[in-house]
């Protein structure tokens, strides 16, 4: 589907700012809970987990707080997820110094939707800078087949915006394919609209794979699209196709364009679909009913499965189906990322086969 560098050490290289998530047990709301599960997470590493659990080499570029027990927890978690990592370690210096972000998110239940609040004060990932990484070694000597970038990191700070731009330029120069999930966040963009619009448009111009929902393409790249959210999302597929057509015209250097479709019936029941465009063809998964234990990370799961298909050299259709299923898999897990046991488990989800396997 997309030609990849053959001599690369890393299937994927992913810049990210790692943090922790606190989730109440037993699907309770955060504000009235006193017992929580702590997991390590980031939107970008969530994407890489599909490939790393299925045996492909994934490398994380990030930053840590030196001697922090949270940093140690994150490093151990990345190791458990079969990922290598590197990045600078910053001294906390004072109690008001650097730390890792905290994501406070309950899972919702039935008619009560999940609620998420991010505490990113002092986030060490805001200091990500290419001066702390040997890009010539990482992308030249070692090599990456795909570099996955996210709008969350690109908009985190002025420093990380430049970091993502320089990562994209260096990776592209050394033959890596660039995947860019736009991931618009209004709070990150406030007061920086002009600066971030220019940065996102340049990253998009370097990208081979562009991913986003209807709001992402409109707010990040000024591409007109269908009304966000709402009911009967399956009836809006033609509108999504028209939006992707406009994106393709504006960013003709990219070859793969993707968006997910989600209609929320309840916290535990979603209609889940996807649209992927490659060349002149569209691969459409009409929204299908999926059970949801925790919705956080479902979109990342889709991207992870789609990129796994790219890395395996699969067709756009097969990659889309796999991505749909890994997104559905992530929604059955309390981690923010899918942890496939093997490809067969994923294809069973695609086939609608939830029978016990003994």
PDB file of N, CA and C in Angstrom, residues 99-201:
ATOM      1  N   UNK A  99       6.864  17.755  36.339  1.00  0.00           N
ATOM      2  CA  UNK A  99       6.248  16.480  36.687  1.00  0.00           C
ATOM      3  C   UNK A  99       5.554  15.918  35.453  1.00  0.00           C
ATOM      4  N   UNK A 100       5.068  14.695  35.570  1.00  0.00           N
ATOM      5  CA  UNK A 100       4.332  14.060  34.487  1.00  0.00           C
ATOM      6  C   UNK A 100       2.843  14.384  34.621  1.00  0.00           C
ATOM      7  N   UNK A 101       2.188  14.528  33.492  1.00  0.00           N
ATOM      8  CA  UNK A 101       0.762  14.878  33.490  1.00  0.00           C
ATOM      9  C   UNK A 101      -0.078  13.820  34.187  1.00  0.00           C
ATOM     10  N   UNK A 102      -1.224  14.268  34.712  1.00  0.00           N
ATOM     11  CA  UNK A 102      -2.180  13.366  35.358  1.00  0.00           C
ATOM     12  C   UNK A 102      -3.517  13.488  34.634  1.00  0.00           C
ATOM     13  N   UNK A 103      -4.019  12.356  34.177  1.00  0.00           N
ATOM     14  CA  UNK A 103      -5.303  12.302  33.497  1.00  0.00           C
ATOM     15  C   UNK A 103      -6.313  11.659  34.438  1.00  0.00           C
ATOM     16  N   UNK A 104      -7.335  12.408  34.822  1.00  0.00           N
ATOM     17  CA  UNK A 104      -8.362  11.911  35.735  1.00  0.00           C
ATOM     18  C   UNK A 104      -9.600  11.592  34.914  1.00  0.00           C
ATOM     19  N   UNK A 105      -9.899  10.310  34.766  1.00  0.00           N
ATOM     20  CA  UNK A 105     -10.955   9.914  33.832  1.00  0.00           C
ATOM     21  C   UNK A 105     -11.733   8.727  34.350  1.00  0.00           C
ATOM     22  N   UNK A 106     -13.041   8.899  34.508  1.00  0.00           N
ATOM     23  CA  UNK A 106     -13.854   7.725  34.806  1.00  0.00           C
ATOM     24  C   UNK A 106     -14.371   7.130  33.503  1.00  0.00           C
ATOM     25  N   UNK A 107     -14.946   5.957  33.595  1.00  0.00           N
ATOM     26  CA  UNK A 107     -15.351   5.220  32.403  1.00  0.00           C
ATOM     27  C   UNK A 107     -16.804   5.451  32.018  1.00  0.00           C
ATOM     28  N   UNK A 108     -17.570   6.089  32.901  1.00  0.00           N
ATOM     29  CA  UNK A 108     -18.999   6.212  32.655  1.00  0.00           C
ATOM     30  C   UNK A 108     -19.697   4.870  32.814  1.00  0.00           C
ATOM     31  N   UNK A 109     -21.015   4.910  32.784  1.00  0.00           N
ATOM     32  CA  UNK A 109     -21.785   3.668  32.837  1.00  0.00           C
ATOM     33  C   UNK A 109     -23.207   3.951  32.383  1.00  0.00           C
ATOM     34  N   UNK A 110     -23.688   3.191  31.424  1.00  0.00           N
ATOM     35  CA  UNK A 110     -25.067   3.340  30.968  1.00  0.00           C
ATOM     36  C   UNK A 110     -25.373   4.750  30.494  1.00  0.00           C
ATOM     37  N   UNK A 111     -26.338   5.384  31.142  1.00  0.00           N
ATOM     38  CA  UNK A 111     -26.757   6.727  30.722  1.00  0.00           C
ATOM     39  C   UNK A 111     -25.817   7.820  31.218  1.00  0.00           C
ATOM     40  N   UNK A 112     -24.872   7.476  32.097  1.00  0.00           N
ATOM     41  CA  UNK A 112     -23.897   8.464  32.591  1.00  0.00           C
ATOM     42  C   UNK A 112     -22.624   8.379  31.762  1.00  0.00           C
ATOM     43  N   UNK A 113     -22.353   9.433  31.016  1.00  0.00           N
ATOM     44  CA  UNK A 113     -21.169   9.458  30.172  1.00  0.00           C
ATOM     45  C   UNK A 113     -19.896   9.639  30.982  1.00  0.00           C
ATOM     46  N   UNK A 114     -18.759   9.211  30.446  1.00  0.00           N
ATOM     47  CA  UNK A 114     -17.481   9.400  31.139  1.00  0.00           C
ATOM     48  C   UNK A 114     -17.099  10.871  31.208  1.00  0.00           C
ATOM     49  N   UNK A 115     -16.349  11.222  32.216  1.00  0.00           N
ATOM     50  CA  UNK A 115     -15.820  12.578  32.349  1.00  0.00           C
ATOM     51  C   UNK A 115     -14.303  12.515  32.476  1.00  0.00           C
ATOM     52  N   UNK A 116     -13.640  13.457  31.809  1.00  0.00           N
ATOM     53  CA  UNK A 116     -12.182  13.475  31.770  1.00  0.00           C
ATOM     54  C   UNK A 116     -11.688  14.869  32.126  1.00  0.00           C
ATOM     55  N   UNK A 117     -10.703  14.930  33.003  1.00  0.00           N
ATOM     56  CA  UNK A 117     -10.028  16.199  33.280  1.00  0.00           C
ATOM     57  C   UNK A 117      -8.527  15.958  33.281  1.00  0.00           C
ATOM     58  N   UNK A 118      -7.803  16.822  32.598  1.00  0.00           N
ATOM     59  CA  UNK A 118      -6.351  16.705  32.515  1.00  0.00           C
ATOM     60  C   UNK A 118      -5.684  17.741  33.400  1.00  0.00           C
ATOM     61  N   UNK A 119      -4.744  17.291  34.204  1.00  0.00           N
ATOM     62  CA  UNK A 119      -3.933  18.188  35.027  1.00  0.00           C
ATOM     63  C   UNK A 119      -2.524  18.165  34.437  1.00  0.00           C
ATOM     64  N   UNK A 120      -2.185  19.190  33.663  1.00  0.00           N
ATOM     65  CA  UNK A 120      -0.922  19.189  32.929  1.00  0.00           C
ATOM     66  C   UNK A 120       0.030  20.278  33.426  1.00  0.00           C
ATOM     67  N   UNK A 121      -0.266  20.848  34.597  1.00  0.00           N
ATOM     68  CA  UNK A 121       0.618  21.883  35.143  1.00  0.00           C
ATOM     69  C   UNK A 121       2.015  21.315  35.361  1.00  0.00           C
ATOM     70  N   UNK A 122       3.030  22.023  34.896  1.00  0.00           N
ATOM     71  CA  UNK A 122       4.403  21.588  35.080  1.00  0.00           C
ATOM     72  C   UNK A 122       4.809  20.385  34.262  1.00  0.00           C
ATOM     73  N   UNK A 123       4.021  20.056  33.226  1.00  0.00           N
ATOM     74  CA  UNK A 123       4.261  18.834  32.455  1.00  0.00           C
ATOM     75  C   UNK A 123       5.645  18.837  31.805  1.00  0.00           C
ATOM     76  N   UNK A 124       6.436  17.826  32.107  1.00  0.00           N
ATOM     77  CA  UNK A 124       7.806  17.760  31.627  1.00  0.00           C
ATOM     78  C   UNK A 124       7.866  17.658  30.108  1.00  0.00           C
ATOM     79  N   UNK A 125       6.833  17.066  29.496  1.00  0.00           N
ATOM     80  CA  UNK A 125       6.815  16.930  28.049  1.00  0.00           C
ATOM     81  C   UNK A 125       6.773  18.239  27.297  1.00  0.00           C
ATOM     82  N   UNK A 126       6.393  19.316  27.967  1.00  0.00           N
ATOM     83  CA  UNK A 126       6.406  20.635  27.318  1.00  0.00           C
ATOM     84  C   UNK A 126       7.825  21.073  26.952  1.00  0.00           C
ATOM     85  N   UNK A 127       8.831  20.399  27.522  1.00  0.00           N
ATOM     86  CA  UNK A 127      10.223  20.768  27.262  1.00  0.00           C
ATOM     87  C   UNK A 127      10.847  19.964  26.122  1.00  0.00           C
ATOM     88  N   UNK A 128      10.077  19.097  25.459  1.00  0.00           N
ATOM     89  CA  UNK A 128      10.638  18.293  24.375  1.00  0.00           C
ATOM     90  C   UNK A 128      11.309  19.177  23.332  1.00  0.00           C
ATOM     91  N   UNK A 129      12.565  18.854  23.023  1.00  0.00           N
ATOM     92  CA  UNK A 129      13.366  19.685  22.130  1.00  0.00           C
ATOM     93  C   UNK A 129      14.334  18.776  21.373  1.00  0.00           C
ATOM     94  N   UNK A 130      14.504  19.041  20.085  1.00  0.00           N
ATOM     95  CA  UNK A 130      15.372  18.165  19.282  1.00  0.00           C
ATOM     96  C   UNK A 130      16.827  18.209  19.719  1.00  0.00           C
ATOM     97  N   UNK A 131      17.234  19.246  20.448  1.00  0.00           N
ATOM     98  CA  UNK A 131      18.623  19.300  20.911  1.00  0.00           C
ATOM     99  C   UNK A 131      18.948  18.147  21.870  1.00  0.00           C
ATOM    100  N   UNK A 132      17.914  17.548  22.429  1.00  0.00           N
ATOM    101  CA  UNK A 132      18.116  16.435  23.365  1.00  0.00           C
ATOM    102  C   UNK A 132      18.094  15.068  22.678  1.00  0.00           C
ATOM    103  N   UNK A 133      17.990  15.052  21.360  1.00  0.00           N
ATOM    104  CA  UNK A 133      17.924  13.792  20.613  1.00  0.00           C
ATOM    105  C   UNK A 133      18.883  13.850  19.427  1.00  0.00           C
ATOM    106  N   UNK A 134      19.533  12.745  19.153  1.00  0.00           N
ATOM    107  CA  UNK A 134      20.428  12.641  17.993  1.00  0.00           C
ATOM    108  C   UNK A 134      19.589  12.172  16.799  1.00  0.00           C
ATOM    109  N   UNK A 135      19.009  13.131  16.081  1.00  0.00           N
ATOM    110  CA  UNK A 135      18.097  12.782  14.992  1.00  0.00           C
ATOM    111  C   UNK A 135      18.812  12.065  13.853  1.00  0.00           C
ATOM    112  N   UNK A 136      20.085  12.416  13.642  1.00  0.00           N
ATOM    113  CA  UNK A 136      20.838  11.767  12.566  1.00  0.00           C
ATOM    114  C   UNK A 136      21.006  10.272  12.865  1.00  0.00           C
ATOM    115  N   UNK A 137      21.256   9.950  14.127  1.00  0.00           N
ATOM    116  CA  UNK A 137      21.369   8.536  14.515  1.00  0.00           C
ATOM    117  C   UNK A 137      20.011   7.845  14.443  1.00  0.00           C
ATOM    118  N   UNK A 138      18.988   8.483  15.020  1.00  0.00           N
ATOM    119  CA  UNK A 138      17.675   7.838  15.122  1.00  0.00           C
ATOM    120  C   UNK A 138      17.064   7.595  13.751  1.00  0.00           C
ATOM    121  N   UNK A 139      17.090   8.621  12.901  1.00  0.00           N
ATOM    122  CA  UNK A 139      16.408   8.501  11.599  1.00  0.00           C
ATOM    123  C   UNK A 139      17.337   8.160  10.450  1.00  0.00           C
ATOM    124  N   UNK A 140      18.629   8.456  10.608  1.00  0.00           N
ATOM    125  CA  UNK A 140      19.585   8.141   9.557  1.00  0.00           C
ATOM    126  C   UNK A 140      20.202   6.770   9.744  1.00  0.00           C
ATOM    127  N   UNK A 141      20.999   6.618  10.816  1.00  0.00           N
ATOM    128  CA  UNK A 141      21.718   5.362  11.054  1.00  0.00           C
ATOM    129  C   UNK A 141      20.768   4.212  11.414  1.00  0.00           C
ATOM    130  N   UNK A 142      19.866   4.453  12.366  1.00  0.00           N
ATOM    131  CA  UNK A 142      18.936   3.396  12.794  1.00  0.00           C
ATOM    132  C   UNK A 142      17.764   3.293  11.825  1.00  0.00           C
ATOM    133  N   UNK A 143      17.092   4.379  11.579  1.00  0.00           N
ATOM    134  CA  UNK A 143      16.008   4.413  10.606  1.00  0.00           C
ATOM    135  C   UNK A 143      14.662   4.030  11.192  1.00  0.00           C
ATOM    136  N   UNK A 144      13.628   4.654  10.644  1.00  0.00           N
ATOM    137  CA  UNK A 144      12.247   4.362  11.039  1.00  0.00           C
ATOM    138  C   UNK A 144      11.417   4.185   9.780  1.00  0.00           C
ATOM    139  N   UNK A 145      10.511   3.217   9.815  1.00  0.00           N
ATOM    140  CA  UNK A 145       9.601   3.053   8.691  1.00  0.00           C
ATOM    141  C   UNK A 145       8.473   4.072   8.759  1.00  0.00           C
ATOM    142  N   UNK A 146       7.900   4.255   9.936  1.00  0.00           N
ATOM    143  CA  UNK A 146       6.818   5.222  10.130  1.00  0.00           C
ATOM    144  C   UNK A 146       7.112   6.041  11.378  1.00  0.00           C
ATOM    145  N   UNK A 147       6.945   7.360  11.276  1.00  0.00           N
ATOM    146  CA  UNK A 147       6.989   8.245  12.441  1.00  0.00           C
ATOM    147  C   UNK A 147       5.573   8.763  12.663  1.00  0.00           C
ATOM    148  N   UNK A 148       5.051   8.498  13.855  1.00  0.00           N
ATOM    149  CA  UNK A 148       3.680   8.922  14.152  1.00  0.00           C
ATOM    150  C   UNK A 148       3.693  10.167  15.025  1.00  0.00           C
ATOM    151  N   UNK A 149       3.066  11.225  14.531  1.00  0.00           N
ATOM    152  CA  UNK A 149       2.976  12.495  15.242  1.00  0.00           C
ATOM    153  C   UNK A 149       1.531  12.792  15.596  1.00  0.00           C
ATOM    154  N   UNK A 150       1.348  13.533  16.680  1.00  0.00           N
ATOM    155  CA  UNK A 150       0.006  13.886  17.126  1.00  0.00           C
ATOM    156  C   UNK A 150      -0.101  15.382  17.344  1.00  0.00           C
ATOM    157  N   UNK A 151      -1.274  15.918  17.044  1.00  0.00           N
ATOM    158  CA  UNK A 151      -1.543  17.328  17.296  1.00  0.00           C
ATOM    159  C   UNK A 151      -1.501  17.686  18.765  1.00  0.00           C
ATOM    160  N   UNK A 152      -1.657  16.701  19.639  1.00  0.00           N
ATOM    161  CA  UNK A 152      -1.552  16.973  21.074  1.00  0.00           C
ATOM    162  C   UNK A 152      -0.143  17.429  21.429  1.00  0.00           C
ATOM    163  N   UNK A 153       0.851  16.746  20.886  1.00  0.00           N
ATOM    164  CA  UNK A 153       2.238  17.137  21.150  1.00  0.00           C
ATOM    165  C   UNK A 153       2.602  18.385  20.356  1.00  0.00           C
ATOM    166  N   UNK A 154       2.133  18.473  19.125  1.00  0.00           N
ATOM    167  CA  UNK A 154       2.456  19.620  18.285  1.00  0.00           C
ATOM    168  C   UNK A 154       1.921  20.925  18.858  1.00  0.00           C
ATOM    169  N   UNK A 155       0.884  20.855  19.688  1.00  0.00           N
ATOM    170  CA  UNK A 155       0.278  22.062  20.247  1.00  0.00           C
ATOM    171  C   UNK A 155       0.570  22.253  21.729  1.00  0.00           C
ATOM    172  N   UNK A 156       1.342  21.360  22.333  1.00  0.00           N
ATOM    173  CA  UNK A 156       1.532  21.385  23.778  1.00  0.00           C
ATOM    174  C   UNK A 156       2.241  22.649  24.256  1.00  0.00           C
ATOM    175  N   UNK A 157       3.221  23.107  23.501  1.00  0.00           N
ATOM    176  CA  UNK A 157       3.956  24.328  23.842  1.00  0.00           C
ATOM    177  C   UNK A 157       4.639  24.833  22.584  1.00  0.00           C
ATOM    178  N   UNK A 158       5.163  26.033  22.629  1.00  0.00           N
ATOM    179  CA  UNK A 158       5.906  26.555  21.477  1.00  0.00           C
ATOM    180  C   UNK A 158       7.095  25.653  21.169  1.00  0.00           C
ATOM    181  N   UNK A 159       7.718  25.136  22.222  1.00  0.00           N
ATOM    182  CA  UNK A 159       8.883  24.271  22.050  1.00  0.00           C
ATOM    183  C   UNK A 159       8.496  22.964  21.370  1.00  0.00           C
ATOM    184  N   UNK A 160       7.385  22.364  21.783  1.00  0.00           N
ATOM    185  CA  UNK A 160       7.006  21.084  21.179  1.00  0.00           C
ATOM    186  C   UNK A 160       6.478  21.251  19.760  1.00  0.00           C
ATOM    187  N   UNK A 161       5.909  22.404  19.446  1.00  0.00           N
ATOM    188  CA  UNK A 161       5.500  22.651  18.061  1.00  0.00           C
ATOM    189  C   UNK A 161       6.712  22.589  17.145  1.00  0.00           C
ATOM    190  N   UNK A 162       7.791  23.254  17.556  1.00  0.00           N
ATOM    191  CA  UNK A 162       9.025  23.235  16.771  1.00  0.00           C
ATOM    192  C   UNK A 162       9.634  21.846  16.767  1.00  0.00           C
ATOM    193  N   UNK A 163       9.545  21.153  17.895  1.00  0.00           N
ATOM    194  CA  UNK A 163      10.054  19.785  18.020  1.00  0.00           C
ATOM    195  C   UNK A 163       9.408  18.880  16.979  1.00  0.00           C
ATOM    196  N   UNK A 164       8.085  18.932  16.872  1.00  0.00           N
ATOM    197  CA  UNK A 164       7.388  18.071  15.917  1.00  0.00           C
ATOM    198  C   UNK A 164       7.733  18.434  14.479  1.00  0.00           C
ATOM    199  N   UNK A 165       7.849  19.722  14.201  1.00  0.00           N
ATOM    200  CA  UNK A 165       8.233  20.151  12.851  1.00  0.00           C
ATOM    201  C   UNK A 165       9.605  19.597  12.468  1.00  0.00           C
ATOM    202  N   UNK A 166      10.557  19.712  13.386  1.00  0.00           N
ATOM    203  CA  UNK A 166      11.919  19.268  13.070  1.00  0.00           C
ATOM    204  C   UNK A 166      12.006  17.749  13.008  1.00  0.00           C
ATOM    205  N   UNK A 167      11.221  17.059  13.836  1.00  0.00           N
ATOM    206  CA  UNK A 167      11.152  15.591  13.745  1.00  0.00           C
ATOM    207  C   UNK A 167      10.635  15.187  12.365  1.00  0.00           C
ATOM    208  N   UNK A 168       9.557  15.834  11.921  1.00  0.00           N
ATOM    209  CA  UNK A 168       8.962  15.501  10.624  1.00  0.00           C
ATOM    210  C   UNK A 168       9.948  15.757   9.489  1.00  0.00           C
ATOM    211  N   UNK A 169      10.637  16.890   9.547  1.00  0.00           N
ATOM    212  CA  UNK A 169      11.598  17.227   8.477  1.00  0.00           C
ATOM    213  C   UNK A 169      12.735  16.216   8.431  1.00  0.00           C
ATOM    214  N   UNK A 170      13.311  15.889   9.592  1.00  0.00           N
ATOM    215  CA  UNK A 170      14.447  14.962   9.634  1.00  0.00           C
ATOM    216  C   UNK A 170      14.025  13.554   9.224  1.00  0.00           C
ATOM    217  N   UNK A 171      12.900  13.095   9.757  1.00  0.00           N
ATOM    218  CA  UNK A 171      12.425  11.747   9.426  1.00  0.00           C
ATOM    219  C   UNK A 171      12.141  11.615   7.941  1.00  0.00           C
ATOM    220  N   UNK A 172      11.507  12.634   7.384  1.00  0.00           N
ATOM    221  CA  UNK A 172      11.172  12.622   5.954  1.00  0.00           C
ATOM    222  C   UNK A 172      12.445  12.558   5.108  1.00  0.00           C
ATOM    223  N   UNK A 173      13.447  13.333   5.505  1.00  0.00           N
ATOM    224  CA  UNK A 173      14.712  13.366   4.765  1.00  0.00           C
ATOM    225  C   UNK A 173      15.366  11.994   4.713  1.00  0.00           C
ATOM    226  N   UNK A 174      15.156  11.200   5.762  1.00  0.00           N
ATOM    227  CA  UNK A 174      15.802   9.884   5.848  1.00  0.00           C
ATOM    228  C   UNK A 174      14.872   8.741   5.440  1.00  0.00           C
ATOM    229  N   UNK A 175      13.787   9.067   4.755  1.00  0.00           N
ATOM    230  CA  UNK A 175      12.974   8.021   4.139  1.00  0.00           C
ATOM    231  C   UNK A 175      11.864   7.438   4.983  1.00  0.00           C
ATOM    232  N   UNK A 176      11.584   8.048   6.148  1.00  0.00           N
ATOM    233  CA  UNK A 176      10.463   7.573   6.957  1.00  0.00           C
ATOM    234  C   UNK A 176       9.157   8.113   6.401  1.00  0.00           C
ATOM    235  N   UNK A 177       8.092   7.383   6.607  1.00  0.00           N
ATOM    236  CA  UNK A 177       6.751   7.860   6.285  1.00  0.00           C
ATOM    237  C   UNK A 177       6.180   8.562   7.513  1.00  0.00           C
ATOM    238  N   UNK A 178       5.513   9.669   7.288  1.00  0.00           N
ATOM    239  CA  UNK A 178       4.991  10.475   8.387  1.00  0.00           C
ATOM    240  C   UNK A 178       3.487  10.258   8.521  1.00  0.00           C
ATOM    241  N   UNK A 179       3.071   9.848   9.718  1.00  0.00           N
ATOM    242  CA  UNK A 179       1.658   9.732  10.064  1.00  0.00           C
ATOM    243  C   UNK A 179       1.323  10.867  11.026  1.00  0.00           C
ATOM    244  N   UNK A 180       0.238  11.599  10.741  1.00  0.00           N
ATOM    245  CA  UNK A 180      -0.124  12.763  11.553  1.00  0.00           C
ATOM    246  C   UNK A 180      -1.597  12.681  11.921  1.00  0.00           C
ATOM    247  N   UNK A 181      -1.842  12.454  13.217  1.00  0.00           N
ATOM    248  CA  UNK A 181      -3.205  12.479  13.755  1.00  0.00           C
ATOM    249  C   UNK A 181      -3.431  13.870  14.329  1.00  0.00           C
ATOM    250  N   UNK A 182      -4.348  14.630  13.736  1.00  0.00           N
ATOM    251  CA  UNK A 182      -4.467  16.061  14.031  1.00  0.00           C
ATOM    252  C   UNK A 182      -4.836  16.348  15.484  1.00  0.00           C
ATOM    253  N   UNK A 183      -5.752  15.594  16.069  1.00  0.00           N
ATOM    254  CA  UNK A 183      -6.049  15.683  17.511  1.00  0.00           C
ATOM    255  C   UNK A 183      -6.166  17.125  18.010  1.00  0.00           C
ATOM    256  N   UNK A 184      -7.112  17.871  17.493  1.00  0.00           N
ATOM    257  CA  UNK A 184      -7.301  19.264  17.918  1.00  0.00           C
ATOM    258  C   UNK A 184      -7.806  19.328  19.359  1.00  0.00           C
ATOM    259  N   UNK A 185      -7.224  20.238  20.144  1.00  0.00           N
ATOM    260  CA  UNK A 185      -7.709  20.523  21.492  1.00  0.00           C
ATOM    261  C   UNK A 185      -7.833  22.045  21.628  1.00  0.00           C
ATOM    262  N   UNK A 186      -9.051  22.522  21.820  1.00  0.00           N
ATOM    263  CA  UNK A 186      -9.305  23.962  21.838  1.00  0.00           C
ATOM    264  C   UNK A 186      -8.484  24.675  22.912  1.00  0.00           C
ATOM    265  N   UNK A 187      -8.326  24.055  24.079  1.00  0.00           N
ATOM    266  CA  UNK A 187      -7.595  24.708  25.168  1.00  0.00           C
ATOM    267  C   UNK A 187      -6.115  24.898  24.826  1.00  0.00           C
ATOM    268  N   UNK A 188      -5.556  24.018  24.007  1.00  0.00           N
ATOM    269  CA  UNK A 188      -4.161  24.156  23.597  1.00  0.00           C
ATOM    270  C   UNK A 188      -3.991  25.277  22.571  1.00  0.00           C
ATOM    271  N   UNK A 189      -5.020  25.487  21.761  1.00  0.00           N
ATOM    272  CA  UNK A 189      -4.936  26.430  20.644  1.00  0.00           C
ATOM    273  C   UNK A 189      -5.251  27.869  21.049  1.00  0.00           C
ATOM    274  N   UNK A 190      -5.899  28.038  22.192  1.00  0.00           N
ATOM    275  CA  UNK A 190      -6.386  29.369  22.576  1.00  0.00           C
ATOM    276  C   UNK A 190      -5.241  30.376  22.625  1.00  0.00           C
ATOM    277  N   UNK A 191      -5.364  31.438  21.829  1.00  0.00           N
ATOM    278  CA  UNK A 191      -4.356  32.483  21.774  1.00  0.00           C
ATOM    279  C   UNK A 191      -3.178  32.171  20.882  1.00  0.00           C
ATOM    280  N   UNK A 192      -3.139  30.975  20.290  1.00  0.00           N
ATOM    281  CA  UNK A 192      -2.011  30.566  19.442  1.00  0.00           C
ATOM    282  C   UNK A 192      -2.497  30.107  18.062  1.00  0.00           C
ATOM    283  N   UNK A 193      -3.708  30.507  17.702  1.00  0.00           N
ATOM    284  CA  UNK A 193      -4.336  29.965  16.495  1.00  0.00           C
ATOM    285  C   UNK A 193      -3.487  30.162  15.245  1.00  0.00           C
ATOM    286  N   UNK A 194      -2.988  31.343  15.033  1.00  0.00           N
ATOM    287  CA  UNK A 194      -2.234  31.619  13.801  1.00  0.00           C
ATOM    288  C   UNK A 194      -0.937  30.813  13.761  1.00  0.00           C
ATOM    289  N   UNK A 195      -0.222  30.798  14.878  1.00  0.00           N
ATOM    290  CA  UNK A 195       1.043  30.061  14.967  1.00  0.00           C
ATOM    291  C   UNK A 195       0.836  28.568  14.753  1.00  0.00           C
ATOM    292  N   UNK A 196      -0.179  27.993  15.415  1.00  0.00           N
ATOM    293  CA  UNK A 196      -0.401  26.557  15.316  1.00  0.00           C
ATOM    294  C   UNK A 196      -0.974  26.156  13.968  1.00  0.00           C
ATOM    295  N   UNK A 197      -1.795  26.997  13.397  1.00  0.00           N
ATOM    296  CA  UNK A 197      -2.321  26.702  12.071  1.00  0.00           C
ATOM    297  C   UNK A 197      -1.182  26.552  11.066  1.00  0.00           C
ATOM    298  N   UNK A 198      -0.209  27.444  11.133  1.00  0.00           N
ATOM    299  CA  UNK A 198       0.932  27.369  10.213  1.00  0.00           C
ATOM    300  C   UNK A 198       1.752  26.106  10.463  1.00  0.00           C
ATOM    301  N   UNK A 199       1.982  25.777  11.739  1.00  0.00           N
ATOM    302  CA  UNK A 199       2.776  24.581  12.060  1.00  0.00           C
ATOM    303  C   UNK A 199       2.071  23.310  11.615  1.00  0.00           C
ATOM    304  N   UNK A 200       0.767  23.225  11.892  1.00  0.00           N
ATOM    305  CA  UNK A 200       0.022  22.018  11.520  1.00  0.00           C
ATOM    306  C   UNK A 200      -0.033  21.847  10.011  1.00  0.00           C
ATOM    307  N   UNK A 201      -0.186  22.938   9.299  1.00  0.00           N
ATOM    308  CA  UNK A 201      -0.253  22.851   7.840  1.00  0.00           C
ATOM    309  C   UNK A 201       1.090  22.405   7.257  1.00  0.00           C
TER     310      UNK A 201
END
